Amino acid sequence: MSRTDEAIARIRALIQSGKLKPGSKLPSEQQLAAELGISRSPMREAVKALAVARVLDVRRGDGTYVTSLAPAVLLEGLGLAVELMQGNTLLELTEVRRLFEPVATGLAATRVTPDHLAEIRGHLDAMHAASEDVELLNQHDAAFHRAVVAATGNEALTTLIDGISSRTLRARVWRGMVEANSADRTLAEHEAIYAALADRDANLAQAAALVHISTTERWLRRVHGAGHRTDDSAEETEVLPATGT
């Protein structure tokens, strides 16, 4: 283990033990290095690495603090990492989403509040209103799914699924422009999800979400099987249609 890795491990141990709590300020670099028996150079590199990981927050002129350590903070980089993935990972991420999101939707049905339902309904109504504007339709589509998962009250799950879904946004935009009645089909699938949530029917909500995401996956498999490109390096004329998801 390098000295920097050792420094990272020791700072993490302080946080895990509760000696450094979320929001607390770290001792000065010199003091912390002395306390941990590590020279200042690897300590400085350790702090930089933990800041990149959103474990620490370096405030110029103020000091270094432990972040809130909330899932939304620690997992914030997931979406960016997903966006940088190459090759066939779009399909792999859709498979991951199929494993997580239907279960999350079922859970949401047991916890959804009137306020949650109002927000979800609002995005669904906006999707209907934007049925001729595919890009706007898909913006509300993404917000609809984010609101559904948020209704679980599970911040870690919401952040994970939101990060995974971000990679598919680019591939969502075009399908409604070339596939007959795809917008109507997409809206009907969302209506089924909403109806199950409104009825607090967990099994039906999970099934409706699974059907909906499976539609996306089947389309992506056809696209990949036909040898089309769905990654961000595709030329504008090659950008493929995608399902509302």
mmCIF file of C-alpha atoms in Angstrom:
data_model
loop_
_atom_site.group_PDB
_atom_site.id
_atom_site.type_symbol
_atom_site.label_atom_id
_atom_site.label_comp_id
_atom_site.label_asym_id
_atom_site.label_seq_id
_atom_site.Cartn_x
_atom_site.Cartn_y
_atom_site.Cartn_z
ATOM 1 C CA MET A 1 0.000 0.000 0.000
ATOM 2 C CA SER A 2 1.359 3.424 -0.947
ATOM 3 C CA ARG A 3 1.674 6.157 1.672
ATOM 4 C CA THR A 4 -1.162 8.053 0.003
ATOM 5 C CA ASP A 5 -3.416 4.981 0.111
ATOM 6 C CA GLU A 6 -2.492 4.535 3.755
ATOM 7 C CA ALA A 7 -3.443 8.142 4.465
ATOM 8 C CA ILE A 8 -6.765 7.672 2.665
ATOM 9 C CA ALA A 9 -7.482 4.530 4.676
ATOM 10 C CA ARG A 10 -6.707 6.272 7.974
ATOM 11 C CA ILE A 11 -8.908 9.269 7.225
ATOM 12 C CA ARG A 12 -11.713 6.933 6.192
ATOM 13 C CA ALA A 13 -11.253 5.018 9.435
ATOM 14 C CA LEU A 14 -11.650 8.247 11.397
ATOM 15 C CA ILE A 15 -14.908 8.933 9.570
ATOM 16 C CA GLN A 16 -16.206 5.383 9.919
ATOM 17 C CA SER A 17 -15.429 5.349 13.636
ATOM 18 C CA GLY A 18 -17.326 8.573 14.151
ATOM 19 C CA LYS A 19 -14.288 10.547 15.282
ATOM 20 C CA LEU A 20 -14.836 12.706 12.204
ATOM 21 C CA LYS A 21 -18.566 13.245 11.768
ATOM 22 C CA PRO A 22 -20.437 14.522 8.698
ATOM 23 C CA GLY A 23 -19.972 18.274 8.476
ATOM 24 C CA SER A 24 -17.059 18.370 10.915
ATOM 25 C CA LYS A 25 -13.844 20.241 10.207
ATOM 26 C CA LEU A 26 -10.581 18.336 9.917
ATOM 27 C CA PRO A 27 -7.518 19.394 11.912
ATOM 28 C CA SER A 28 -4.947 21.352 9.970
ATOM 29 C CA GLU A 29 -2.914 19.395 7.465
ATOM 30 C CA GLN A 30 0.151 19.569 9.692
ATOM 31 C CA GLN A 31 -1.760 18.482 12.793
ATOM 32 C CA LEU A 32 -3.587 15.654 11.030
ATOM 33 C CA ALA A 33 -0.368 14.371 9.489
ATOM 34 C CA ALA A 34 1.272 14.358 12.905
ATOM 35 C CA GLU A 35 -1.683 12.597 14.540
ATOM 36 C CA LEU A 36 -1.726 9.864 11.914
ATOM 37 C CA GLY A 37 2.043 9.539 11.662
ATOM 38 C CA ILE A 38 2.081 10.281 7.930
ATOM 39 C CA SER A 39 4.109 12.941 6.173
ATOM 40 C CA ARG A 40 2.327 15.987 4.773
ATOM 41 C CA SER A 41 2.833 15.189 1.089
ATOM 42 C CA PRO A 42 0.849 11.895 1.008
ATOM 43 C CA MET A 43 -1.649 13.459 3.436
ATOM 44 C CA ARG A 44 -2.198 16.301 0.974
ATOM 45 C CA GLU A 45 -2.729 13.823 -1.879
ATOM 46 C CA ALA A 46 -5.122 11.786 0.255
ATOM 47 C CA VAL A 47 -7.234 14.866 0.977
ATOM 48 C CA LYS A 48 -7.340 15.703 -2.735
ATOM 49 C CA ALA A 49 -8.465 12.171 -3.600
ATOM 50 C CA LEU A 50 -11.166 12.170 -0.936
ATOM 51 C CA ALA A 51 -12.339 15.581 -2.109
ATOM 52 C CA VAL A 52 -12.750 14.234 -5.639
ATOM 53 C CA ALA A 53 -14.750 11.355 -4.156
ATOM 54 C CA ARG A 54 -16.965 13.939 -2.377
ATOM 55 C CA VAL A 55 -15.991 12.584 1.037
ATOM 56 C CA LEU A 56 -14.169 15.804 1.925
ATOM 57 C CA ASP A 57 -14.885 19.401 1.004
ATOM 58 C CA VAL A 58 -11.834 21.654 0.747
ATOM 59 C CA ARG A 59 -12.861 25.271 1.327
ATOM 60 C CA ARG A 60 -10.161 27.716 0.353
ATOM 61 C CA GLY A 61 -9.262 29.988 3.233
ATOM 62 C CA ASP A 62 -11.476 28.073 5.654
ATOM 63 C CA GLY A 63 -10.284 24.496 5.905
ATOM 64 C CA THR A 64 -11.331 20.980 5.005
ATOM 65 C CA TYR A 65 -14.641 19.504 6.087
ATOM 66 C CA VAL A 66 -16.286 16.107 5.945
ATOM 67 C CA THR A 67 -19.243 16.353 3.568
ATOM 68 C CA SER A 68 -22.748 15.360 4.577
ATOM 69 C CA LEU A 69 -21.899 11.855 3.278
ATOM 70 C CA ALA A 70 -25.458 11.688 1.926
ATOM 71 C CA PRO A 71 -25.998 9.250 -0.972
ATOM 72 C CA ALA A 72 -26.802 12.128 -3.341
ATOM 73 C CA VAL A 73 -23.379 13.603 -2.543
ATOM 74 C CA LEU A 74 -21.253 10.443 -2.531
ATOM 75 C CA LEU A 75 -22.912 9.003 -5.641
ATOM 76 C CA GLU A 76 -23.029 12.282 -7.534
ATOM 77 C CA GLY A 77 -20.222 11.209 -9.819
ATOM 78 C CA LEU A 78 -22.055 8.082 -10.966
ATOM 79 C CA GLY A 79 -23.919 9.844 -13.769
ATOM 80 C CA LEU A 80 -20.709 11.365 -15.115
ATOM 81 C CA ALA A 81 -18.921 8.025 -14.962
ATOM 82 C CA VAL A 82 -21.809 6.363 -16.768
ATOM 83 C CA GLU A 83 -21.755 9.041 -19.478
ATOM 84 C CA LEU A 84 -18.110 8.175 -20.189
ATOM 85 C CA MET A 85 -18.750 4.477 -20.712
ATOM 86 C CA GLN A 86 -18.105 3.169 -24.199
ATOM 87 C CA GLY A 87 -19.296 0.418 -26.519
ATOM 88 C CA ASN A 88 -22.344 -1.673 -25.706
ATOM 89 C CA THR A 89 -22.730 -0.374 -22.182
ATOM 90 C CA LEU A 90 -25.968 1.426 -23.091
ATOM 91 C CA LEU A 91 -27.645 -1.955 -23.399
ATOM 92 C CA GLU A 92 -25.916 -3.225 -20.262
ATOM 93 C CA LEU A 93 -27.154 -0.212 -18.318
ATOM 94 C CA THR A 94 -30.685 -0.814 -19.578
ATOM 95 C CA GLU A 95 -30.404 -4.348 -18.230
ATOM 96 C CA VAL A 96 -29.284 -2.958 -14.876
ATOM 97 C CA ARG A 97 -32.175 -0.543 -14.916
ATOM 98 C CA ARG A 98 -34.577 -3.403 -15.642
ATOM 99 C CA LEU A 99 -33.314 -5.151 -12.528
ATOM 100 C CA PHE A 100 -33.677 -2.127 -10.239
ATOM 101 C CA GLU A 101 -36.410 0.190 -11.419
ATOM 102 C CA PRO A 102 -39.448 -2.143 -11.521
ATOM 103 C CA VAL A 103 -38.747 -3.196 -7.934
ATOM 104 C CA ALA A 104 -38.315 0.462 -6.966
ATOM 105 C CA THR A 105 -41.613 1.303 -8.656
ATOM 106 C CA GLY A 106 -43.346 -1.438 -6.687
ATOM 107 C CA LEU A 107 -41.852 -0.058 -3.487
ATOM 108 C CA ALA A 108 -42.982 3.431 -4.458
ATOM 109 C CA ALA A 109 -46.562 2.174 -4.677
ATOM 110 C CA THR A 110 -46.443 1.302 -0.977
ATOM 111 C CA ARG A 111 -45.019 4.684 0.039
ATOM 112 C CA VAL A 112 -46.336 7.208 -2.464
ATOM 113 C CA THR A 113 -48.040 10.270 -0.976
ATOM 114 C CA PRO A 114 -50.646 12.585 -2.516
ATOM 115 C CA ASP A 115 -47.889 15.124 -3.140
ATOM 116 C CA HIS A 116 -45.798 12.508 -4.941
ATOM 117 C CA LEU A 117 -48.776 11.493 -7.057
ATOM 118 C CA ALA A 118 -49.470 15.114 -7.944
ATOM 119 C CA GLU A 119 -45.887 15.591 -9.124
ATOM 120 C CA ILE A 120 -45.919 12.356 -11.129
ATOM 121 C CA ARG A 121 -49.295 13.257 -12.644
ATOM 122 C CA GLY A 122 -47.952 16.686 -13.555
ATOM 123 C CA HIS A 123 -45.094 15.200 -15.541
ATOM 124 C CA LEU A 124 -47.437 12.739 -17.209
ATOM 125 C CA ASP A 125 -49.823 15.536 -18.226
ATOM 126 C CA ALA A 126 -46.847 17.486 -19.571
ATOM 127 C CA MET A 127 -45.851 14.445 -21.628
ATOM 128 C CA HIS A 128 -49.315 14.347 -23.181
ATOM 129 C CA ALA A 129 -49.123 18.062 -23.946
ATOM 130 C CA ALA A 130 -45.680 17.634 -25.526
ATOM 131 C CA SER A 131 -46.597 14.646 -27.669
ATOM 132 C CA GLU A 132 -45.563 16.545 -30.810
ATOM 133 C CA ASP A 133 -42.274 17.712 -29.285
ATOM 134 C CA VAL A 134 -40.185 14.586 -28.822
ATOM 135 C CA GLU A 135 -37.334 16.287 -26.993
ATOM 136 C CA LEU A 136 -39.646 17.958 -24.466
ATOM 137 C CA LEU A 137 -41.634 14.746 -24.148
ATOM 138 C CA ASN A 138 -38.531 12.892 -23.109
ATOM 139 C CA GLN A 139 -37.460 15.568 -20.631
ATOM 140 C CA HIS A 140 -40.732 15.049 -18.792
ATOM 141 C CA ASP A 141 -40.360 11.299 -19.277
ATOM 142 C CA ALA A 142 -37.077 11.378 -17.352
ATOM 143 C CA ALA A 143 -38.623 13.602 -14.672
ATOM 144 C CA PHE A 144 -41.602 11.226 -14.391
ATOM 145 C CA HIS A 145 -39.369 8.262 -13.614
ATOM 146 C CA ARG A 146 -37.204 10.280 -11.250
ATOM 147 C CA ALA A 147 -40.322 11.337 -9.317
ATOM 148 C CA VAL A 148 -41.578 7.745 -9.175
ATOM 149 C CA VAL A 149 -38.363 6.429 -7.658
ATOM 150 C CA ALA A 150 -38.111 9.431 -5.337
ATOM 151 C CA ALA A 151 -41.484 8.383 -3.920
ATOM 152 C CA THR A 152 -39.717 5.408 -2.309
ATOM 153 C CA GLY A 153 -38.038 7.836 0.071
ATOM 154 C CA ASN A 154 -34.803 5.921 -0.514
ATOM 155 C CA GLU A 155 -32.184 8.508 -1.457
ATOM 156 C CA ALA A 156 -29.519 5.945 -2.309
ATOM 157 C CA LEU A 157 -31.844 4.079 -4.667
ATOM 158 C CA THR A 158 -33.032 7.316 -6.274
ATOM 159 C CA THR A 159 -29.466 8.501 -6.871
ATOM 160 C CA LEU A 160 -28.337 5.147 -8.274
ATOM 161 C CA ILE A 161 -31.208 4.837 -10.735
ATOM 162 C CA ASP A 162 -30.953 8.475 -11.758
ATOM 163 C CA GLY A 163 -27.250 7.994 -12.459
ATOM 164 C CA ILE A 164 -27.864 4.883 -14.516
ATOM 165 C CA SER A 165 -30.681 6.495 -16.477
ATOM 166 C CA SER A 166 -28.662 9.564 -17.393
ATOM 167 C CA ARG A 167 -26.656 7.555 -19.922
ATOM 168 C CA THR A 168 -29.803 6.652 -21.843
ATOM 169 C CA LEU A 169 -31.123 10.191 -22.224
ATOM 170 C CA ARG A 170 -29.422 10.743 -25.566
ATOM 171 C CA ALA A 171 -30.886 7.528 -26.952
ATOM 172 C CA ARG A 172 -34.439 8.424 -25.897
ATOM 173 C CA VAL A 173 -35.069 11.388 -28.124
ATOM 174 C CA TRP A 174 -35.668 10.003 -31.588
ATOM 175 C CA ARG A 175 -37.779 6.891 -31.497
ATOM 176 C CA GLY A 176 -41.096 8.739 -31.509
ATOM 177 C CA MET A 177 -40.139 10.402 -34.780
ATOM 178 C CA VAL A 178 -39.810 7.207 -36.779
ATOM 179 C CA GLU A 179 -41.821 4.443 -35.150
ATOM 180 C CA ALA A 180 -45.545 4.518 -35.796
ATOM 181 C CA ASN A 181 -47.554 5.321 -32.678
ATOM 182 C CA SER A 182 -44.546 5.009 -30.390
ATOM 183 C CA ALA A 183 -45.480 8.177 -28.518
ATOM 184 C CA ASP A 184 -48.979 6.840 -27.879
ATOM 185 C CA ARG A 185 -47.569 3.516 -26.707
ATOM 186 C CA THR A 186 -45.078 5.241 -24.421
ATOM 187 C CA LEU A 187 -47.786 7.414 -22.896
ATOM 188 C CA ALA A 188 -50.044 4.388 -22.366
ATOM 189 C CA GLU A 189 -47.238 2.580 -20.520
ATOM 190 C CA HIS A 190 -46.706 5.591 -18.278
ATOM 191 C CA GLU A 191 -50.435 5.834 -17.610
ATOM 192 C CA ALA A 192 -50.391 2.185 -16.500
ATOM 193 C CA ILE A 193 -47.548 2.910 -14.082
ATOM 194 C CA TYR A 194 -49.332 5.940 -12.686
ATOM 195 C CA ALA A 195 -52.646 4.085 -12.285
ATOM 196 C CA ALA A 196 -50.935 1.302 -10.332
ATOM 197 C CA LEU A 197 -49.220 3.853 -8.089
ATOM 198 C CA ALA A 198 -52.509 5.679 -7.497
ATOM 199 C CA ASP A 199 -54.100 2.349 -6.514
ATOM 200 C CA ARG A 200 -51.146 1.581 -4.217
ATOM 201 C CA ASP A 201 -50.841 -1.747 -6.023
ATOM 202 C CA ALA A 202 -47.185 -2.746 -5.641
ATOM 203 C CA ASN A 203 -47.351 -5.872 -7.796
ATOM 204 C CA LEU A 204 -49.112 -4.104 -10.645
ATOM 205 C CA ALA A 205 -46.772 -1.122 -10.437
ATOM 206 C CA GLN A 206 -43.738 -3.390 -10.633
ATOM 207 C CA ALA A 207 -45.212 -5.287 -13.581
ATOM 208 C CA ALA A 208 -46.131 -2.090 -15.440
ATOM 209 C CA ALA A 209 -42.624 -0.700 -15.005
ATOM 210 C CA LEU A 210 -41.079 -3.995 -16.123
ATOM 211 C CA VAL A 211 -43.194 -4.043 -19.291
ATOM 212 C CA HIS A 212 -42.233 -0.463 -20.025
ATOM 213 C CA ILE A 213 -38.486 -0.882 -19.525
ATOM 214 C CA SER A 214 -38.515 -4.183 -21.419
ATOM 215 C CA THR A 215 -39.926 -2.305 -24.419
ATOM 216 C CA THR A 216 -36.842 -0.101 -24.350
ATOM 217 C CA GLU A 217 -34.522 -3.062 -23.997
ATOM 218 C CA ARG A 218 -36.081 -4.942 -26.897
ATOM 219 C CA TRP A 219 -35.721 -1.883 -29.109
ATOM 220 C CA LEU A 220 -32.078 -1.419 -28.121
ATOM 221 C CA ARG A 221 -31.350 -5.055 -28.880
ATOM 222 C CA ARG A 222 -32.837 -4.608 -32.349
ATOM 223 C CA VAL A 223 -30.720 -1.498 -32.863
ATOM 224 C CA HIS A 224 -27.532 -3.254 -31.775
ATOM 225 C CA GLY A 225 -28.423 -6.307 -33.833
ATOM 226 C CA ALA A 226 -28.786 -4.104 -36.896
ATOM 227 C CA GLY A 227 -25.340 -2.652 -36.288
ATOM 228 C CA HIS A 228 -26.509 0.923 -35.654
ATOM 229 C CA ARG A 229 -24.602 3.299 -33.432
ATOM 230 C CA THR A 230 -26.150 4.639 -30.250
ATOM 231 C CA ASP A 231 -23.096 6.092 -28.563
ATOM 232 C CA ASP A 232 -22.313 9.786 -28.291
ATOM 233 C CA SER A 233 -19.628 9.578 -30.978
ATOM 234 C CA ALA A 234 -22.218 9.006 -33.691
ATOM 235 C CA GLU A 235 -22.575 11.734 -36.291
ATOM 236 C CA GLU A 236 -25.756 13.790 -36.031
ATOM 237 C CA THR A 237 -27.240 12.118 -39.089
ATOM 238 C CA GLU A 238 -26.628 8.740 -37.470
ATOM 239 C CA VAL A 239 -28.309 9.488 -34.151
ATOM 240 C CA LEU A 240 -30.936 6.870 -33.656
ATOM 241 C CA PRO A 241 -34.482 7.150 -32.406
ATOM 242 C CA ALA A 242 -35.150 6.016 -28.896
ATOM 243 C CA THR A 243 -38.036 5.049 -26.749
ATOM 244 C CA GLY A 244 -39.486 7.182 -24.070
ATOM 245 C CA THR A 245 -38.336 5.324 -20.985
#
